[in-house]
Amino acid sequence: MSSTDANLARRPDFDIGELDYVLPEELIAQHPPEVRGSSRMVVVDRQRQTIEDDLVANLHSYLRSGDTLVMNNTRVVPAKFRLQRSTGGIIDALFLSEPQPGEWSVLLKGAQRVSIGESLSLICPAKETSAAGITLIAKERGERGMWQLQLATAKPKSAAQILERVGRMPLPPYIKRNKGADDHDVEDSNRYQTIYADKPGAVAAPTAGLHFTEPLLEKIKNANVATHYVTLHVGYGTFAPVEVSNLADHNMHHEYFEISQETCSAIAQSREQGGRIVAVGTTSARVLESAWLANRLTEAASGSTDIFCYPPYDFGGTDALLTNFHLPKSTLMALVMAFAGIDLIRKAYQHAVDEKYRFFSYGDAMLIV
């Protein structure tokens, strides 16, 4: 199911300049906090129009008995890998999806001279031999470095199985790492993944979930707050810049999502009893809103969503939101402004800059209630 038909025929105009803010580069977190779950948290209260400072470890104190926490259980695939041509040339690759078994959609860098039908050998780490000898055939060239590759085997393993052995974490471009193997691979493999990641398919982490620890989940459970899961496989499009000045003209990328009947029923029961639906991350919020537009969250839903929430979007499936800080002029910045209001988010972001919060994927959090 695509949310395209559920959107307005002509979306409202919105100037991308409204999403801009000044961020000192030194506030972009290059590494996770030393201890998972130790991050700071800005608390934004929409009704009171207040901005306060706290810690993610105290999230449970802002939840009410009967609330339902909705989390994205996607698992990040180590999607960065390298290929070698028969000429010896090296190509950097990013796995995007597996439309059919053995068929890979990838983004290739340095593949200008690759021809259709050419064999490309998968380069394995020195200590990894199980994936040695794997070859992919160049089947179709797309735009902007996009390619369709085919595994040269009759019974291919899944892309996730192969990449778990040979791939590296697809960190966002604003997180800098050495190009070759480095000391951070182990750190990123662990910390750029939520502790409840279950379903492989994402090429970027649902970063609000990175803050959660078993002790925090236990505190949330003891506060009589239910935890349920949805899936949205975060795609490469989440890093794509908005290239239009009017958001009404932006073509949102598609991502696979699913929400179970069990989760929908739990949400309905929670709301009937006065509880709130608290989305952990913009990805969870986009699943909730996609399902809300499809069937008012009354039954299971799955498929492709390109939902684009920006002011003056009216949220129907999300009552509170835990999220990280987002890039200027991004679709995620648009979503939080739609949820909390343009002026309040501007003030909250300026407060975070002034107080030297850590920004983006490995950074601190914001709770909007």
Coordinates of C-alpha atoms in Angstrom, one line a residue:
M1 CA 0.0 0.0 0.0
S2 CA 1.3 3.4 -0.9
S3 CA 0.2 6.5 1.0
T4 CA 0.3 8.6 -2.1
D5 CA -3.4 8.3 -2.8
A6 CA -4.1 9.2 0.9
N7 CA -2.3 12.5 0.6
L8 CA -4.0 15.6 -0.8
A9 CA -4.1 15.9 -4.5
R10 CA -2.1 19.1 -4.1
R11 CA -0.2 19.4 -0.9
P12 CA 0.1 22.7 0.8
D13 CA 2.9 25.0 0.0
F14 CA 5.8 25.3 2.5
D15 CA 9.1 27.1 2.2
I16 CA 12.1 24.9 2.9
G17 CA 13.8 27.9 4.5
E18 CA 11.5 27.4 7.5
L19 CA 13.4 24.2 8.2
D20 CA 16.8 25.8 8.4
Y21 CA 19.0 26.6 11.5
V22 CA 22.6 27.2 12.3
L23 CA 24.5 24.3 13.8
P24 CA 28.1 24.5 14.9
E25 CA 29.9 21.5 13.3
E26 CA 31.5 20.5 16.6
L27 CA 28.0 19.6 18.0
I28 CA 27.6 16.8 15.4
A29 CA 28.2 13.6 17.4
Q30 CA 30.9 11.4 15.7
H31 CA 30.6 8.6 18.2
P32 CA 27.9 7.2 20.5
P33 CA 28.0 8.1 24.1
E34 CA 30.4 6.0 26.1
V35 CA 27.5 4.3 27.9
R36 CA 24.3 3.4 25.9
G37 CA 21.4 5.3 27.4
S38 CA 23.3 8.1 29.1
S39 CA 22.3 10.8 26.6
R40 CA 20.6 14.0 27.5
M41 CA 17.0 14.8 26.5
V42 CA 15.2 18.1 25.8
V43 CA 11.6 17.8 26.9
V44 CA 9.2 19.9 24.8
D45 CA 5.6 20.4 26.1
R46 CA 3.3 21.5 23.4
Q47 CA 0.4 22.5 25.7
R48 CA 2.5 24.4 28.2
Q49 CA 4.9 25.7 25.4
T50 CA 7.9 24.8 27.7
I51 CA 11.4 23.5 27.0
E52 CA 13.2 21.6 29.8
D53 CA 16.4 19.6 30.2
D54 CA 16.6 16.0 31.4
L55 CA 18.1 12.6 30.6
V56 CA 16.8 9.8 28.4
A57 CA 17.2 7.5 31.4
N58 CA 14.3 9.4 33.0
L59 CA 12.0 8.9 30.0
H60 CA 9.7 6.6 32.1
S61 CA 8.8 9.5 34.4
Y62 CA 7.2 11.4 31.5
L63 CA 5.0 8.4 30.5
R64 CA 1.6 7.7 32.0
S65 CA 0.1 4.5 33.2
G66 CA -1.8 3.1 30.2
D67 CA 0.4 4.7 27.5
T68 CA 1.7 2.6 24.7
L69 CA 5.2 2.9 23.4
V70 CA 5.6 2.1 19.7
M71 CA 9.1 1.2 18.5
N72 CA 10.6 0.3 15.1
N73 CA 12.2 -3.2 15.2
T74 CA 14.0 -2.9 11.9
R75 CA 17.6 -4.2 11.8
V76 CA 20.4 -2.3 10.0
V77 CA 22.1 -4.3 7.3
P78 CA 25.9 -3.8 7.1
A79 CA 25.2 -2.5 3.6
K80 CA 28.6 -1.0 2.6
F81 CA 30.8 -3.4 0.7
R82 CA 33.4 -3.4 -2.1
L83 CA 33.5 -5.1 -5.5
Q84 CA 36.5 -5.8 -7.8
R85 CA 36.4 -5.8 -11.6
S86 CA 38.4 -8.3 -13.7
T87 CA 40.7 -5.4 -14.5
G88 CA 41.6 -5.0 -10.8
G89 CA 39.6 -1.8 -10.3
I90 CA 37.8 -1.4 -7.0
I91 CA 34.2 -0.2 -6.7
D92 CA 32.5 1.1 -3.5
A93 CA 29.0 -0.2 -3.1
L94 CA 26.0 0.4 -0.9
F95 CA 23.2 -2.2 -0.8
L96 CA 19.7 -0.7 -1.0
S97 CA 17.3 -3.6 -1.3
E98 CA 16.7 -7.2 -2.6
P99 CA 13.6 -7.0 -4.8
Q100 CA 13.9 -10.7 -5.6
P101 CA 16.1 -13.5 -4.2
G102 CA 19.6 -13.0 -5.6
E103 CA 18.7 -9.6 -7.2
W104 CA 20.4 -6.6 -5.5
S105 CA 19.6 -2.9 -5.9
V106 CA 22.8 -1.1 -5.1
L107 CA 24.4 2.3 -5.4
L108 CA 27.9 2.1 -7.0
K109 CA 30.7 4.6 -6.8
G110 CA 33.4 4.5 -9.4
A111 CA 31.4 2.3 -11.8
Q112 CA 31.3 4.5 -14.8
R113 CA 33.1 2.0 -17.0
V114 CA 31.2 -1.1 -15.9
S115 CA 29.3 -2.7 -18.7
I116 CA 26.1 -4.7 -18.7
G117 CA 26.8 -8.4 -18.1
E118 CA 30.2 -7.7 -16.4
S119 CA 31.1 -9.9 -13.5
L120 CA 32.1 -8.2 -10.3
S121 CA 33.8 -10.1 -7.4
L122 CA 32.8 -9.5 -3.8
I123 CA 35.8 -8.4 -1.7
C124 CA 35.9 -10.2 1.6
P125 CA 37.6 -9.1 4.8
A126 CA 40.9 -10.9 5.5
K127 CA 39.4 -13.0 8.2
E128 CA 36.2 -13.9 6.4
T129 CA 36.4 -16.8 4.0
S130 CA 32.8 -18.1 3.9
A131 CA 31.8 -15.4 1.3
A132 CA 34.9 -15.8 -0.9
G133 CA 34.2 -16.4 -4.6
I134 CA 30.9 -14.7 -4.6
T135 CA 30.2 -12.9 -7.9
L136 CA 27.5 -10.4 -9.0
I137 CA 26.6 -9.7 -12.6
A138 CA 25.8 -6.2 -13.7
K139 CA 22.3 -6.4 -15.1
E140 CA 20.9 -2.9 -15.4
R141 CA 22.2 0.6 -15.0
G142 CA 19.9 3.3 -13.4
E143 CA 20.4 7.0 -12.6
R144 CA 22.8 8.6 -10.2
G145 CA 24.9 5.4 -9.7
M146 CA 22.0 3.0 -9.2
W147 CA 22.5 -0.5 -10.5
Q148 CA 20.7 -3.9 -10.5
L149 CA 23.1 -6.7 -9.8
Q150 CA 22.4 -10.5 -9.9
L151 CA 24.1 -13.1 -7.8
A152 CA 25.8 -15.6 -10.1
T153 CA 24.5 -18.7 -8.3
A154 CA 21.5 -20.9 -8.8
K155 CA 20.6 -21.0 -5.0
P156 CA 21.6 -17.6 -3.7
K157 CA 21.8 -16.8 0.0
S158 CA 19.9 -13.8 1.1
A159 CA 21.7 -10.4 0.8
A160 CA 21.4 -10.0 4.6
Q161 CA 23.2 -13.3 5.2
I162 CA 26.1 -12.3 2.9
L163 CA 26.4 -8.8 4.1
E164 CA 26.4 -9.8 7.8
R165 CA 29.8 -11.4 6.9
V166 CA 31.4 -8.9 4.5
G167 CA 29.6 -5.6 4.9
R168 CA 30.2 -2.5 7.1
M169 CA 27.7 -0.3 8.8
P170 CA 26.2 2.3 6.4
L171 CA 26.9 5.3 8.6
P172 CA 25.4 8.7 7.6
P173 CA 27.8 10.9 5.6
Y174 CA 28.2 13.4 8.5
I175 CA 29.8 10.6 10.6
K176 CA 33.4 10.4 9.5
R177 CA 35.3 7.1 9.5
N178 CA 38.5 5.9 7.8
K179 CA 37.8 4.4 4.4
G180 CA 39.5 1.1 5.1
A181 CA 39.0 -1.3 8.0
D182 CA 39.3 0.6 11.2
D183 CA 39.0 0.3 15.0
H184 CA 35.4 1.7 14.9
D185 CA 33.8 -1.2 13.0
V186 CA 33.1 -3.2 16.2
E187 CA 31.8 -0.1 17.9
D188 CA 29.5 0.9 15.1
S189 CA 28.3 -2.7 14.5
N190 CA 27.0 -2.7 18.1
R191 CA 26.0 0.9 18.7
Y192 CA 24.4 1.8 15.4
Q193 CA 21.8 -0.9 16.1
T194 CA 18.9 -0.9 18.6
I195 CA 19.0 -3.6 21.3
Y196 CA 15.6 -4.8 20.0
A197 CA 16.5 -4.9 16.3
D198 CA 14.9 -7.9 14.8
K199 CA 14.0 -7.6 11.1
P200 CA 16.9 -7.0 8.7
G201 CA 16.3 -4.5 5.9
A202 CA 17.3 -0.9 6.9
V203 CA 20.3 1.0 5.6
A204 CA 20.1 3.5 8.4
A205 CA 19.2 3.1 12.0
P206 CA 16.0 4.3 13.6
T207 CA 18.2 6.5 15.8
A208 CA 15.7 7.4 18.6
G209 CA 15.8 3.7 19.5
L210 CA 19.5 3.7 20.0
H211 CA 19.1 5.2 23.5
F212 CA 17.1 2.3 24.9
T213 CA 18.6 -0.2 27.4
E214 CA 17.2 -3.2 29.2
P215 CA 17.0 -1.3 32.5
L216 CA 15.1 1.6 30.9
L217 CA 12.7 -0.8 29.2
E218 CA 12.1 -2.5 32.6
K219 CA 11.4 1.0 34.2
I220 CA 8.9 1.6 31.4
K221 CA 7.2 -1.8 32.0
N222 CA 7.0 -1.1 35.7
A223 CA 5.3 2.3 34.9
N224 CA 2.5 0.2 33.4
V225 CA 3.4 1.3 29.9
A226 CA 3.0 -1.3 27.1
T227 CA 5.7 -1.7 24.4
H228 CA 4.8 -2.7 20.9
Y229 CA 6.7 -2.9 17.7
V230 CA 6.3 -1.8 14.1
T231 CA 8.7 -2.2 11.2
L232 CA 9.9 0.5 8.8
H233 CA 13.0 -0.4 6.8
V234 CA 14.8 3.0 6.6
G235 CA 16.0 3.5 3.1
Y236 CA 18.9 5.5 1.5
G237 CA 16.4 8.2 0.7
T238 CA 16.5 9.3 4.3
F239 CA 19.9 10.9 3.5
A240 CA 18.8 12.5 0.3
P241 CA 18.7 16.3 0.4
V242 CA 15.5 18.1 -0.4
E243 CA 16.2 19.8 -3.7
V244 CA 13.1 22.0 -4.1
S245 CA 12.3 25.3 -2.4
N246 CA 8.6 24.4 -1.9
L247 CA 8.0 21.1 0.0
A248 CA 4.8 20.6 -2.0
D249 CA 7.0 19.7 -4.9
H250 CA 9.2 17.2 -3.1
N251 CA 9.0 13.6 -4.1
M252 CA 9.3 11.5 -1.0
H253 CA 11.1 8.2 -1.1
H254 CA 9.3 4.9 -0.6
E255 CA 10.0 2.6 2.3
Y256 CA 8.6 -0.8 3.3
F257 CA 6.5 -0.8 6.5
E258 CA 4.3 -3.2 8.5
I259 CA 2.1 -3.0 11.6
S260 CA 0.5 -6.1 13.1
Q261 CA -3.1 -6.6 14.2
E262 CA -1.8 -7.1 17.7
T263 CA -0.2 -3.7 17.7
C264 CA -3.3 -2.0 16.3
S265 CA -5.5 -3.7 18.9
A266 CA -3.2 -2.6 21.7
I267 CA -3.3 1.0 20.4
A268 CA -7.1 1.0 20.3
Q269 CA -7.3 -0.4 23.8
S270 CA -4.8 2.1 25.1
R271 CA -6.7 5.0 23.6
E272 CA -10.1 3.8 24.8
Q273 CA -8.6 3.9 28.4
G274 CA -7.2 7.4 27.9
G275 CA -3.6 6.3 27.1
R276 CA -1.3 8.0 24.7
I277 CA 0.5 6.5 21.7
V278 CA 4.2 7.4 22.1
A279 CA 6.2 6.9 18.9
V280 CA 9.9 6.2 19.3
G281 CA 11.4 7.9 16.4
T282 CA 10.1 9.5 13.2
T283 CA 10.1 6.1 11.5
S284 CA 7.6 4.7 14.0
A285 CA 5.5 7.9 13.6
R286 CA 5.5 7.5 9.8
V287 CA 4.2 3.9 10.2
L288 CA 1.5 5.0 12.6
E289 CA 0.4 7.8 10.3
S290 CA 0.5 5.6 7.2
A291 CA -1.7 3.1 9.0
W292 CA -4.0 5.9 10.3
L293 CA -4.5 7.1 6.8
A294 CA -5.1 3.6 5.5
N295 CA -7.6 2.3 8.0
R296 CA -7.5 4.5 11.2
L297 CA -5.2 1.9 12.8
T298 CA -8.0 -0.6 13.0
E299 CA -6.3 -3.5 11.2
A300 CA -2.8 -4.7 10.2
A301 CA -1.2 -3.0 7.3
S302 CA 2.0 -3.4 5.3
G303 CA 3.6 -2.3 2.0
S304 CA 5.3 0.8 0.7
T305 CA 4.8 4.2 2.2
D306 CA 5.9 7.6 0.9
I307 CA 4.0 9.6 3.6
F308 CA 5.4 13.1 4.0
C309 CA 4.4 14.9 7.2
Y310 CA 5.1 18.6 7.1
P311 CA 3.2 21.7 8.4
P312 CA 0.2 21.8 8.6
Y313 CA -0.1 18.0 8.8
D314 CA -2.6 16.8 11.4
F315 CA -1.3 13.7 13.2
G316 CA -3.9 11.0 13.9
G317 CA -1.9 8.1 15.1
T318 CA 0.8 9.7 17.2
D319 CA 0.2 11.5 20.6
A320 CA 3.8 11.9 21.7
L321 CA 7.2 11.5 20.1
L322 CA 10.7 10.7 21.1
T323 CA 13.2 11.7 18.4
N324 CA 16.8 12.7 17.9
F325 CA 17.8 16.1 16.5
H326 CA 17.6 16.4 12.7
L327 CA 19.5 18.0 9.9
P328 CA 18.5 21.5 8.7
K329 CA 16.2 21.5 5.7
S330 CA 15.4 17.8 6.0
T331 CA 12.0 16.0 5.7
L332 CA 12.5 14.8 9.3
M333 CA 12.8 18.4 10.5
A334 CA 9.6 19.1 8.7
L335 CA 7.9 16.2 10.6
V336 CA 8.8 17.4 14.0
M337 CA 7.8 21.0 13.1
A338 CA 4.4 19.6 12.0
F339 CA 4.1 17.7 15.3
A340 CA 5.2 20.4 17.7
G341 CA 4.8 23.7 15.8
I342 CA 7.4 25.7 13.8
D343 CA 8.1 28.3 16.5
L344 CA 8.4 25.9 19.4
I345 CA 10.8 23.6 17.5
R346 CA 12.9 26.6 16.5
K347 CA 13.2 27.6 20.2
A348 CA 13.9 24.0 21.3
Y349 CA 16.7 23.6 18.7
Q350 CA 18.2 27.0 19.6
H351 CA 18.1 25.9 23.2
A352 CA 19.9 22.6 22.3
V353 CA 22.6 24.5 20.4
D354 CA 23.1 27.0 23.3
E355 CA 23.3 24.1 25.8
K356 CA 25.7 22.2 23.5
Y357 CA 23.6 19.1 23.1
R358 CA 25.0 16.4 20.7
F359 CA 23.2 16.3 17.4
F360 CA 22.0 13.7 14.8
S361 CA 22.3 9.9 14.8
Y362 CA 24.7 9.4 17.7
G363 CA 23.4 12.5 19.5
D364 CA 21.0 13.4 22.2
A365 CA 17.2 13.1 22.2
M366 CA 14.1 15.3 22.2
L367 CA 10.8 14.2 23.8
I368 CA 7.7 16.0 22.5
V369 CA 4.6 15.6 24.7

